[in-house]
Short mmCIF file of C-alpha atoms in Angstrom, two decimals:
data_model
loop_
_atom_site.label_atom_id
_atom_site.label_comp_id
_atom_site.label_asym_id
_atom_site.label_seq_id
_atom_site.Cartn_x
_atom_site.Cartn_y
_atom_site.Cartn_z
CA MET A 129 -37.48 -5.54 -6.06
CA PHE A 130 -36.79 -4.61 -8.97
CA ILE A 131 -36.32 -6.56 -12.64
CA SER A 132 -34.11 -5.29 -14.87
CA PRO A 133 -34.36 -5.80 -18.65
CA TYR A 134 -30.95 -5.59 -19.59
CA PRO A 135 -28.38 -7.67 -19.02
CA VAL A 136 -25.30 -6.88 -16.84
CA LYS A 137 -22.02 -6.94 -15.43
CA PRO A 138 -20.13 -5.71 -12.51
CA VAL A 139 -18.59 -2.03 -13.57
CA PHE A 140 -17.38 -0.67 -9.21
CA ILE A 141 -15.04 -2.70 -7.07
CA SER A 142 -15.51 -1.15 -3.22
CA GLN A 143 -12.93 -0.07 -1.43
CA TYR A 144 -13.76 -2.62 1.35
CA PRO A 145 -11.39 -5.19 1.84
CA MET A 146 -13.45 -8.04 0.51
CA LYS A 147 -14.17 -8.15 -3.10
CA ILE A 148 -16.87 -11.02 -4.43
CA MET A 149 -17.51 -11.75 -7.78
CA PHE A 150 -19.90 -14.67 -9.14
CA ILE A 151 -21.55 -15.45 -12.12
CA SER A 152 -25.30 -17.25 -11.92
CA LEU A 153 -26.01 -20.34 -14.12
CA TYR A 154 -29.93 -20.07 -14.19
CA LEU A 155 -32.79 -18.75 -16.20
CA VAL A 156 -34.57 -16.72 -13.82
CA ARG A 157 -35.69 -13.46 -13.16
CA PRO A 158 -33.25 -11.50 -10.84
CA LEU A 159 -34.22 -10.88 -7.52
CA PHE A 160 -33.09 -8.27 -5.62
CA ILE A 161 -34.12 -8.49 -1.16
CA SER A 162 -32.63 -5.90 1.68
CA THR A 163 -32.91 -5.74 5.33
CA TYR A 164 -34.23 -2.46 4.59
CA PRO A 165 -37.12 -1.30 3.06
CA VAL A 166 -36.60 -0.76 -0.24
CA LYS A 167 -39.50 0.59 -2.90
CA PRO A 168 -39.96 -0.35 -6.72
CA VAL A 169 -37.65 2.13 -8.73
CA PHE A 170 -37.71 3.60 -11.73
CA ILE A 171 -35.22 3.46 -14.39
CA SER A 172 -35.95 4.70 -18.19
CA PRO A 173 -33.27 4.92 -20.48
CA TYR A 174 -34.20 7.97 -21.83
CA PRO A 175 -34.15 11.41 -20.79
CA VAL A 176 -36.48 11.74 -17.79
CA LYS A 177 -38.48 15.15 -16.85
CA PRO A 178 -39.85 14.58 -13.21
CA VAL A 179 -39.73 18.51 -12.62
CA PHE A 180 -39.67 21.04 -14.88
CA ILE A 181 -38.93 24.63 -14.29
CA SER A 182 -39.83 27.55 -15.91
CA PRO A 183 -36.18 29.39 -16.88
CA ASN A 184 -38.65 32.89 -17.29
CA THR A 185 -40.92 32.92 -14.08
CA GLY A 186 -38.64 29.42 -12.17
CA LYS A 187 -41.44 28.83 -11.03
CA LEU A 188 -41.53 24.40 -10.35
CA VAL A 189 -44.91 22.57 -12.59
CA PHE A 190 -45.44 19.44 -10.37
CA LYS A 191 -48.32 18.41 -8.65
CA SER A 192 -48.19 15.63 -6.35
CA LEU A 193 -51.14 13.59 -4.25
CA TYR A 194 -49.58 14.99 -0.80
CA PRO A 195 -49.43 18.47 0.04
CA LYS A 196 -45.81 19.56 0.21
CA LYS A 197 -44.09 22.23 1.72
CA PRO A 198 -40.84 23.81 -0.38
CA VAL A 199 -38.26 24.53 2.08
CA PHE A 200 -35.17 25.61 -0.26
CA ILE A 201 -35.50 26.90 -4.08
CA SER A 202 -32.86 28.46 -5.93
CA ILE A 203 -33.47 29.25 -9.08
CA SER A 204 -29.65 29.39 -10.51
CA SER A 205 -28.68 25.93 -9.59
CA GLU A 206 -32.64 24.50 -10.57
CA ALA A 207 -33.05 22.51 -6.95
CA TYR A 208 -36.11 22.02 -5.00
CA VAL A 209 -36.24 20.30 -1.93
CA TYR A 210 -39.70 19.31 -0.60
CA LEU A 211 -40.61 18.11 2.53
CA TYR A 212 -43.71 15.18 3.82
CA ILE A 213 -44.15 14.49 7.32
CA HIS A 214 -42.22 11.71 7.25
CA GLU A 215 -40.54 11.59 3.61
CA ALA A 216 -38.38 14.47 1.95
CA TYR A 217 -38.49 14.84 -2.44
CA VAL A 218 -36.02 16.69 -4.24
CA TYR A 219 -35.84 17.99 -7.31
CA ILE A 220 -33.09 18.84 -9.78
CA SER A 221 -33.71 19.25 -14.32
CA THR A 222 -31.24 20.61 -16.00
CA THR A 223 -31.12 20.42 -19.98
CA ARG A 224 -29.34 16.93 -20.26
CA GLU A 225 -30.30 15.70 -16.81
CA ALA A 226 -33.47 15.11 -14.63
CA TYR A 227 -32.15 14.46 -10.71
CA VAL A 228 -34.69 12.70 -8.05
CA TYR A 229 -33.60 12.30 -4.00
CA PHE A 230 -35.85 10.61 -2.00
CA PHE A 231 -35.38 10.47 1.81
CA THR A 232 -36.69 9.44 4.66
CA PRO A 233 -35.04 9.36 8.35
CA SER A 234 -33.86 5.31 7.87
CA GLU A 235 -33.32 5.30 3.48
CA ALA A 236 -32.01 7.60 0.40
CA TYR A 237 -33.01 7.69 -2.88
CA VAL A 238 -31.16 9.30 -6.03
CA TYR A 239 -31.68 8.46 -9.20
CA ILE A 240 -30.03 10.69 -12.08
CA SER A 241 -31.43 10.19 -15.80
CA THR A 242 -29.69 10.98 -18.84
CA PRO A 243 -30.63 10.57 -22.32
CA SER A 244 -28.19 7.04 -22.29
CA GLU A 245 -27.94 6.20 -18.32
CA ALA A 246 -29.53 5.69 -15.44
CA TYR A 247 -28.65 5.98 -12.13
CA VAL A 248 -30.93 5.06 -8.35
CA TYR A 249 -28.44 5.66 -5.42
CA ILE A 250 -30.11 3.76 -2.74
CA SER A 251 -28.41 4.38 1.32
CA THR A 252 -29.28 3.09 4.63
CA PRO A 253 -27.06 3.53 7.99
CA SER A 254 -25.22 0.44 6.69
CA GLU A 255 -25.99 -0.08 3.40
CA ALA A 256 -25.06 2.04 0.35
CA TYR A 257 -26.51 0.14 -3.39
CA VAL A 258 -25.52 1.24 -6.24
CA TYR A 259 -27.29 0.80 -9.96
CA LEU A 260 -26.21 2.15 -13.53
CA PHE A 261 -28.00 1.12 -16.31
CA THR A 262 -27.73 1.91 -19.92
CA PRO A 263 -29.78 -0.06 -22.86
CA SER A 264 -26.65 -2.83 -23.20
CA GLU A 265 -25.61 -2.99 -19.34
CA ALA A 266 -26.61 -2.63 -16.26
CA TYR A 267 -24.44 -2.35 -12.83
CA VAL A 268 -25.16 -3.02 -9.57
CA TYR A 269 -22.53 -2.88 -6.56
CA ILE A 270 -22.98 -3.32 -2.68
CA SER A 271 -21.20 -1.95 0.27
CA THR A 272 -21.38 -2.43 4.48
CA PRO A 273 -19.23 -2.03 6.48
CA SER A 274 -18.64 -5.15 6.81
CA GLU A 275 -19.57 -6.85 3.04
CA ALA A 276 -18.63 -5.53 0.05
CA TYR A 277 -20.46 -7.81 -2.66
CA ILE A 278 -20.21 -7.48 -6.27
CA TYR A 279 -22.19 -9.15 -8.33
CA LEU A 280 -22.13 -10.04 -12.47
CA PHE A 281 -25.62 -9.84 -14.20
CA THR A 282 -26.48 -12.30 -16.89
CA PRO A 283 -29.55 -13.11 -19.09
CA SER A 284 -29.46 -16.43 -17.00
CA GLU A 285 -29.37 -15.62 -13.83
CA ALA A 286 -30.50 -15.67 -10.15
CA TYR A 287 -32.57 -14.69 -7.45
CA VAL A 288 -29.65 -12.69 -5.01
CA TYR A 289 -30.85 -13.38 -1.45
CA ILE A 290 -28.03 -11.41 0.74
CA SER A 291 -28.01 -12.56 3.73
CA SER A 292 -27.54 -11.65 7.61
CA HIS A 293 -24.30 -12.66 8.08
CA PRO A 294 -21.21 -11.05 7.10
CA VAL A 295 -19.03 -12.79 4.24
CA LYS A 296 -21.82 -15.06 2.38
CA PRO A 297 -23.88 -14.30 -0.73
CA ILE A 298 -26.12 -16.84 -0.78
CA PHE A 299 -27.53 -17.83 -4.66
CA ILE A 300 -30.89 -19.40 -4.95
CA SER A 301 -32.38 -20.71 -7.93
CA SER A 302 -36.02 -22.35 -8.49
CA HIS A 303 -33.83 -25.23 -10.55
CA PRO A 304 -33.24 -28.04 -8.60
CA ALA A 305 -29.39 -28.70 -6.95
CA SER A 306 -29.27 -31.92 -9.34
CA GLU A 307 -29.77 -29.61 -12.41
CA PHE A 308 -26.68 -27.76 -11.11
CA ALA A 309 -24.31 -30.49 -12.58
CA GLN A 310 -25.65 -30.78 -15.72
CA ASP A 311 -25.04 -26.71 -15.59
CA ARG A 312 -21.32 -26.94 -14.64
CA ARG A 313 -19.91 -27.86 -18.29
CA ASN A 314 -21.40 -23.69 -18.63
CA GLU A 315 -18.31 -22.27 -19.42
CA SER A 316 -18.87 -19.11 -17.28
CA VAL A 317 -18.97 -21.16 -13.63
CA MET A 318 -16.29 -24.03 -14.82
CA ALA A 319 -14.14 -21.19 -14.55
CA PHE A 320 -14.96 -20.83 -10.13
CA GLN A 321 -15.71 -24.09 -9.48
CA ASN A 322 -12.12 -24.82 -8.79
CA ALA A 323 -11.61 -20.51 -7.69
CA LEU A 324 -10.08 -20.20 -4.52
CA LEU A 325 -11.16 -15.72 -3.32
CA LEU A 326 -8.98 -14.43 -0.46
CA VAL A 327 -10.25 -11.88 0.93
CA GLY A 328 -9.76 -10.09 3.60
CA ARG A 329 -11.71 -10.99 7.06
CA PRO A 330 -14.46 -8.47 7.90
CA ILE A 331 -15.47 -6.08 11.04
CA THR A 332 -16.46 -8.63 14.22
CA ASN A 333 -16.37 -6.46 16.82
CA PRO A 334 -19.72 -5.91 18.25
CA ASP A 335 -19.14 -2.50 18.99
CA TYR A 336 -17.86 -0.93 15.77
CA LYS A 337 -21.39 0.83 15.67
CA THR A 338 -20.73 3.01 19.08
CA TRP A 339 -17.39 3.31 17.76
CA GLU A 340 -18.52 4.93 14.27
CA SER A 341 -21.07 6.51 16.20
CA ARG A 342 -18.16 8.73 18.36
CA VAL A 343 -16.11 9.27 15.73
CA ARG A 344 -19.22 10.74 13.76
CA GLU A 345 -19.47 13.18 16.93
CA LEU A 346 -15.83 13.77 16.43
CA LEU A 347 -16.14 15.36 13.19
CA TYR A 348 -18.52 18.60 14.81
CA ARG A 349 -15.45 19.31 17.03
CA PRO A 350 -12.25 21.19 16.59
CA PRO A 351 -9.84 21.15 15.29
CA ILE A 352 -12.05 19.52 12.14
CA ASN A 353 -15.38 21.89 13.10
CA LEU A 354 -17.82 20.19 10.28
CA GLU A 355 -20.79 21.74 9.15
CA LYS A 356 -24.27 20.63 10.24
CA ASN A 357 -27.04 20.66 7.88
CA ASP A 358 -30.33 20.70 9.61
CA LEU A 359 -31.54 18.74 6.79
CA ASP A 360 -29.31 16.65 7.11
CA ASP A 361 -30.75 16.11 11.46
CA ILE A 362 -34.72 16.29 9.94
CA LEU A 363 -33.92 13.49 7.84
CA GLY A 364 -31.76 11.12 10.07
CA ILE A 365 -28.95 11.25 7.37
CA LYS A 366 -25.55 10.39 8.84
CA VAL A 367 -21.74 10.90 7.63
CA ASN A 368 -20.07 7.79 6.42
CA ILE A 369 -17.44 6.62 7.94
CA PRO A 370 -14.60 5.03 6.02
CA LEU A 371 -12.73 1.91 7.15
CA PHE A 372 -9.60 4.36 6.58
CA ALA A 373 -10.91 5.54 9.68
CA ALA A 374 -10.16 2.65 12.01
CA TYR A 375 -7.05 1.37 9.85
CA LEU A 376 -5.70 5.28 10.98
CA TYR A 377 -7.43 4.70 14.24
CA ASP A 378 -5.47 1.21 14.64
CA SER A 379 -1.98 3.32 13.59
CA VAL A 380 -2.66 5.98 15.96
CA LEU A 381 -3.25 3.74 19.46
CA LEU A 382 -0.63 1.62 18.53
CA TYR A 383 2.12 4.58 18.81
CA ALA A 384 1.16 5.83 21.16
CA ARG A 385 0.92 2.90 22.89
CA ALA A 386 4.58 1.71 22.00
CA LEU A 387 5.09 5.40 22.84
CA HIS A 388 3.59 5.34 26.34
CA GLU A 389 6.39 1.94 26.79
CA ALA A 390 8.88 3.75 25.72
CA LEU A 391 8.84 6.29 28.03
CA LEU A 392 8.34 4.60 30.56
CA THR A 393 12.09 2.41 30.17
CA GLY A 394 13.33 6.12 30.45
CA GLY A 395 13.03 6.87 26.90
CA THR A 396 12.20 10.11 24.15
CA PRO A 397 9.65 10.57 22.52
CA ASP A 398 12.44 11.45 19.71
CA ASP A 399 13.68 8.16 19.55
CA GLY A 400 12.49 6.48 17.13
CA ALA A 401 14.10 3.42 17.00
CA LEU A 402 13.35 2.78 20.80
CA VAL A 403 9.50 3.22 19.90
CA PHE A 404 9.62 1.40 16.80
CA ASP A 405 11.17 -1.88 18.79
CA LYS A 406 7.77 -1.42 20.73
CA ILE A 407 6.15 -1.60 18.10
CA LYS A 408 7.09 -4.73 15.96
CA ASP A 409 6.72 -8.25 16.92
CA ARG A 410 3.88 -8.18 18.38
CA THR A 411 -0.02 -8.01 18.30
CA PHE A 412 -3.28 -5.95 18.44
CA LEU A 413 -6.43 -5.98 18.85
CA SER A 414 -7.80 -3.98 15.65
CA VAL A 415 -11.37 -1.56 16.46
CA GLN A 416 -13.10 -4.10 13.60
CA GLY A 417 -12.79 -7.11 16.30
CA HIS A 418 -9.54 -9.29 15.30
CA GLU A 419 -5.26 -9.25 16.29
CA VAL A 420 -3.17 -7.87 13.80
CA TYR A 421 0.33 -9.14 14.10
CA ILE A 422 3.29 -6.53 13.34
CA ASP A 423 6.42 -7.61 11.98
CA HIS A 424 9.92 -7.50 12.30
CA ASN A 425 10.17 -5.10 9.45
CA GLY A 426 6.63 -3.06 10.72
CA ASP A 427 4.33 -4.61 8.51
CA ALA A 428 0.68 -5.51 10.03
CA GLU A 429 -0.14 -9.14 8.62
CA ALA A 430 -3.46 -9.11 7.16
CA ASN A 431 -6.16 -11.69 8.38
CA PHE A 432 -7.84 -13.28 5.45
CA THR A 433 -11.01 -15.77 4.70
CA VAL A 434 -10.32 -18.29 2.05
CA LEU A 435 -13.89 -17.88 -0.30
CA ALA A 436 -15.20 -20.99 -2.41
CA LEU A 437 -17.99 -21.71 -4.55
CA ARG A 438 -20.03 -24.29 -2.11
CA PRO A 439 -24.22 -25.13 -1.32
CA ALA A 440 -25.57 -22.18 0.68
CA GLN A 441 -27.32 -22.93 3.65
CA ASN A 442 -30.56 -23.92 1.80
CA GLN A 443 -31.52 -26.93 -0.54
CA PHE A 444 -31.53 -24.88 -3.97
CA GLY A 445 -28.54 -22.19 -3.89
CA ARG A 446 -24.88 -22.22 -4.42
CA GLY A 447 -22.60 -19.54 -3.27
CA LEU A 448 -19.07 -18.01 -2.20
CA LEU A 449 -18.10 -18.93 1.18
CA PRO A 450 -15.67 -19.10 3.40
CA VAL A 451 -14.38 -22.62 3.91
CA GLY A 452 -11.05 -20.72 5.56
CA ARG A 453 -9.19 -18.12 8.10
CA PHE A 454 -5.74 -17.41 7.89
CA ALA A 455 -5.24 -15.73 11.73
CA ARG A 456 -2.69 -15.54 14.61
CA ASN A 457 -2.50 -17.65 16.56
CA PRO A 458 -1.30 -16.24 21.08
CA LEU A 459 2.36 -17.53 19.72
CA ASN A 460 1.95 -15.40 17.07
CA ARG A 461 2.14 -17.57 15.02
CA GLN A 462 -0.09 -18.32 11.57
CA ASP A 463 -2.88 -20.55 12.17
CA VAL A 464 -4.90 -21.83 9.50
CA THR A 465 -8.85 -22.95 10.40
CA TYR A 466 -11.04 -25.10 8.22
CA VAL A 467 -14.01 -23.76 7.60
CA ALA A 468 -15.41 -26.26 4.95
CA ASP A 469 -13.69 -29.04 2.60
CA VAL A 470 -13.26 -27.67 -0.93
CA ASP A 471 -14.97 -29.54 -3.96
CA ILE A 472 -12.80 -29.96 -7.03
CA TYR A 473 -14.20 -30.28 -9.94
CA GLY A 474 -12.21 -32.44 -12.46
CA ALA A 475 -8.68 -31.78 -11.31
CA ASN A 476 -6.54 -31.87 -8.33
CA VAL A 477 -6.09 -30.43 -5.71
CA PRO A 478 -4.51 -27.00 -7.17
CA LEU A 479 -0.26 -26.78 -6.49
CA ASP A 480 1.41 -23.77 -5.07
CA GLU A 481 4.09 -22.96 -8.15
CA PRO A 482 2.85 -25.24 -11.85
CA GLU A 483 4.58 -28.10 -12.33
CA CYS A 484 6.35 -26.79 -15.51
CA GLY A 485 6.76 -23.41 -13.95
CA TYR A 486 4.95 -20.41 -14.89
CA SER A 487 6.56 -19.92 -17.96
CA GLY A 488 7.21 -23.77 -18.70
CA GLU A 489 10.96 -23.83 -17.96
CA LEU A 490 10.72 -27.11 -15.45
CA CYS A 491 9.63 -29.90 -18.35
CA LEU A 492 11.14 -30.73 -21.66
CA GLY A 493 9.10 -32.70 -23.61
CA GLU A 494 10.64 -34.94 -26.24
CA ALA A 495 10.06 -32.14 -28.45
CA SER A 496 12.41 -30.37 -26.69
CA ILE A 497 14.86 -32.88 -26.54
CA LEU A 498 15.08 -34.04 -30.13
CA VAL A 499 15.60 -29.92 -30.92
CA TYR A 500 18.49 -30.04 -28.48
CA ALA A 501 20.25 -32.40 -29.73
CA VAL A 502 19.59 -31.44 -33.10
CA GLY A 503 20.88 -28.33 -32.16
CA GLY A 504 23.60 -29.53 -30.10
CA PHE A 505 24.94 -31.56 -33.07
CA LEU A 506 24.83 -28.53 -35.58
CA GLY A 507 26.80 -26.43 -33.76
CA GLY A 508 29.71 -28.91 -32.71
CA VAL A 509 29.73 -29.87 -36.68
CA GLY A 510 30.26 -25.68 -37.07
CA LEU A 511 32.63 -25.98 -34.76
CA VAL A 512 34.12 -28.82 -36.74
CA LEU A 513 34.36 -27.48 -39.73
CA ILE A 514 35.71 -23.88 -38.39
CA ILE A 515 38.81 -25.55 -37.05
CA VAL A 516 39.34 -27.43 -40.42
CA LEU A 517 38.57 -24.39 -42.20
CA GLY A 518 41.11 -22.52 -39.99
CA VAL A 519 43.61 -25.08 -40.23
CA LEU A 520 43.48 -25.25 -44.39
CA TYR A 521 43.79 -21.44 -44.45
CA ARG A 522 46.90 -20.82 -42.77
CA ASN A 523 48.53 -23.62 -44.51
CA TRP A 524 47.76 -21.94 -47.73
CA ARG A 525 48.78 -18.34 -46.75
CA TYR A 526 52.11 -20.21 -45.52
CA GLU A 527 52.58 -21.76 -48.81
CA GLN A 528 51.36 -18.46 -50.43
CA GLU A 529 53.97 -16.33 -48.57
CA LEU A 530 57.08 -19.43 -49.80
CA ALA A 531 56.23 -18.87 -53.84
CA SER A 532 56.26 -15.32 -53.33
CA LEU A 533 59.87 -15.82 -52.38
CA ILE A 534 61.87 -17.59 -54.91
CA TRP A 535 63.29 -15.18 -56.92
CA LYS A 536 64.55 -13.61 -53.88
CA ILE A 537 68.20 -15.04 -53.35
CA ASP A 538 69.74 -14.64 -50.95
CA THR A 539 73.62 -12.72 -50.39
CA ARG A 540 75.10 -15.56 -48.10
CA GLU A 541 74.91 -17.41 -51.01
CA ILE A 542 77.13 -15.30 -53.21
CA HIS A 543 80.57 -15.51 -53.36
CA LEU A 544 82.73 -13.47 -55.70
CA GLN A 545 86.49 -14.76 -57.24
CA PRO A 546 89.50 -12.04 -57.71
CA ASP A 547 90.89 -13.23 -61.00
CA ALA A 548 86.93 -13.33 -62.92
CA ALA A 549 87.54 -9.67 -63.01
CA ILE A 550 90.81 -9.50 -64.81
CA SER A 551 89.24 -12.75 -67.14
CA ALA A 552 86.28 -10.65 -68.70
CA LEU A 553 89.13 -7.77 -69.24
CA SER A 554 90.72 -9.78 -71.64
CA MET A 555 87.64 -10.97 -73.40
CA ILE A 556 86.64 -7.70 -73.91
CA SER A 557 90.17 -6.63 -75.64
CA ASN A 558 90.30 -9.55 -77.82
CA ASN A 559 86.99 -8.88 -79.49
CA GLY A 560 88.33 -5.31 -79.94
CA VAL A 561 86.49 -3.00 -77.40
CA SER A 562 88.22 -0.15 -75.84
CA VAL A 563 87.82 0.80 -72.85
#
C-alpha cells in the first residue's frame, strides 16, 4: 500500500490495446491492492542517497541488518549488487541521482530519486507498475498482458481495487451509493457519465502464458542468441514478451497457411496474387484467443469491447465496465453482443452524427435565414443598380460623341456651282484689285 500526498494525473499511455481513464469522486485516500506482494514504497521529494561510495577508496559505506554478500562491484559506474537468502538489492549512487533496486523471485522494485522527482517501478511476471512523483504531480501506470489501465488521481479520489478479471477496474468508496447521484454534478465526472470507450478485447487464450514461455525459450536460440544473465536466473527475472510478438506470430502463421494452400492448388511461392487470394475474406484464430477477420483489402478487423461508467460488482463503487462487444460471427458478419444497458444521465442516446452536423452546416436557425434573406435582397438591389448605371453611362457616352461631331461638314453635303467663280472675279475687279 502506498498513499501519495500529492495530486496525481496520468502521464503514460500503454502500448497495450486497453486505454482506460477514470476520475473518482470521493474524498478518500488512494489504496492500491495487488495480487502480488507489494511492500511499502519510500518516496522522497529530495535527493536521497541510500548508498555512499567514496571517490577515494571506492568502498561502500552502508550497514544492513541482514547478512550480505557482494557479487558485483564497479567503481566506474558506482553499482553494487547484494544477495540475500531470498532477496537481492542493487544500489547505484551518482552525484545527482540515487537508485535502489530490490529483487525477489517474483518481484522487482526500482527506486530513483532526483532533486525534483522520484520514480518507483514494480515488476512481476505478469504485471508492471510505474509510479512517478514530483512535488506537484504523481502518475500511476498499470500494465499487464491483458490489461492496461491509467488512473487519474486528484485530492478527491477513491479506493482503487484491481479485479482479477481483465478489463474491470473497480472503484470502491466509503460513501454510500446514494451520494453518487448528488456528486454527479461534479464537472469532472459529468464528462464520463455518457462516455463510451471503444477498446480492443483483452487476451482470452488460456494457453497464452505457455506460448510466452515458448517464445522466451526461442530468444536464447539461433538466430537471436540472446545472452542469458546468471543473475536473472537466480532472481527469477524473465524477459518481457510484448504484445507485438503476438501480432507477428499471427502474421507469420496466416502467411504460412495461405502459402500452403496456394502450393496445394499448383501455385508457386512468388505468386503473390494467389497467396493474397488465400488470405483475404477469411477468419483465423489469433494466439490471443479471439477470431480475427481479414477483409477483401487484406486489413484485419479487430474485435472491440465497449466500456461505460456503471455500478461495479459491489455495493458502493462504480467503474468502467463492458456494456457491449463487437466481433465476427461464424458467417463473417459483424456481430454485436450487448452485455448490459447503458445509463444515460440527462441526455438522449448519442447519435452517429450531430443533428446540425459536425460544423453546424445542417441547421439554419432564424438568425441564419434572416442573414441569407437580407444578403439576397441587398445583392439583388446592387445588381439592378449596376445595370441602371451601366445603361445611363452608355447613353451619356453616346451623347458626348454626338456633341463632338457638330462642327464637321460631310463632303457629300458640299455642292459647287460653275458661275460662282466668274462672279467672284468680277467683284474683285470692280473694287480695283488687280490679279
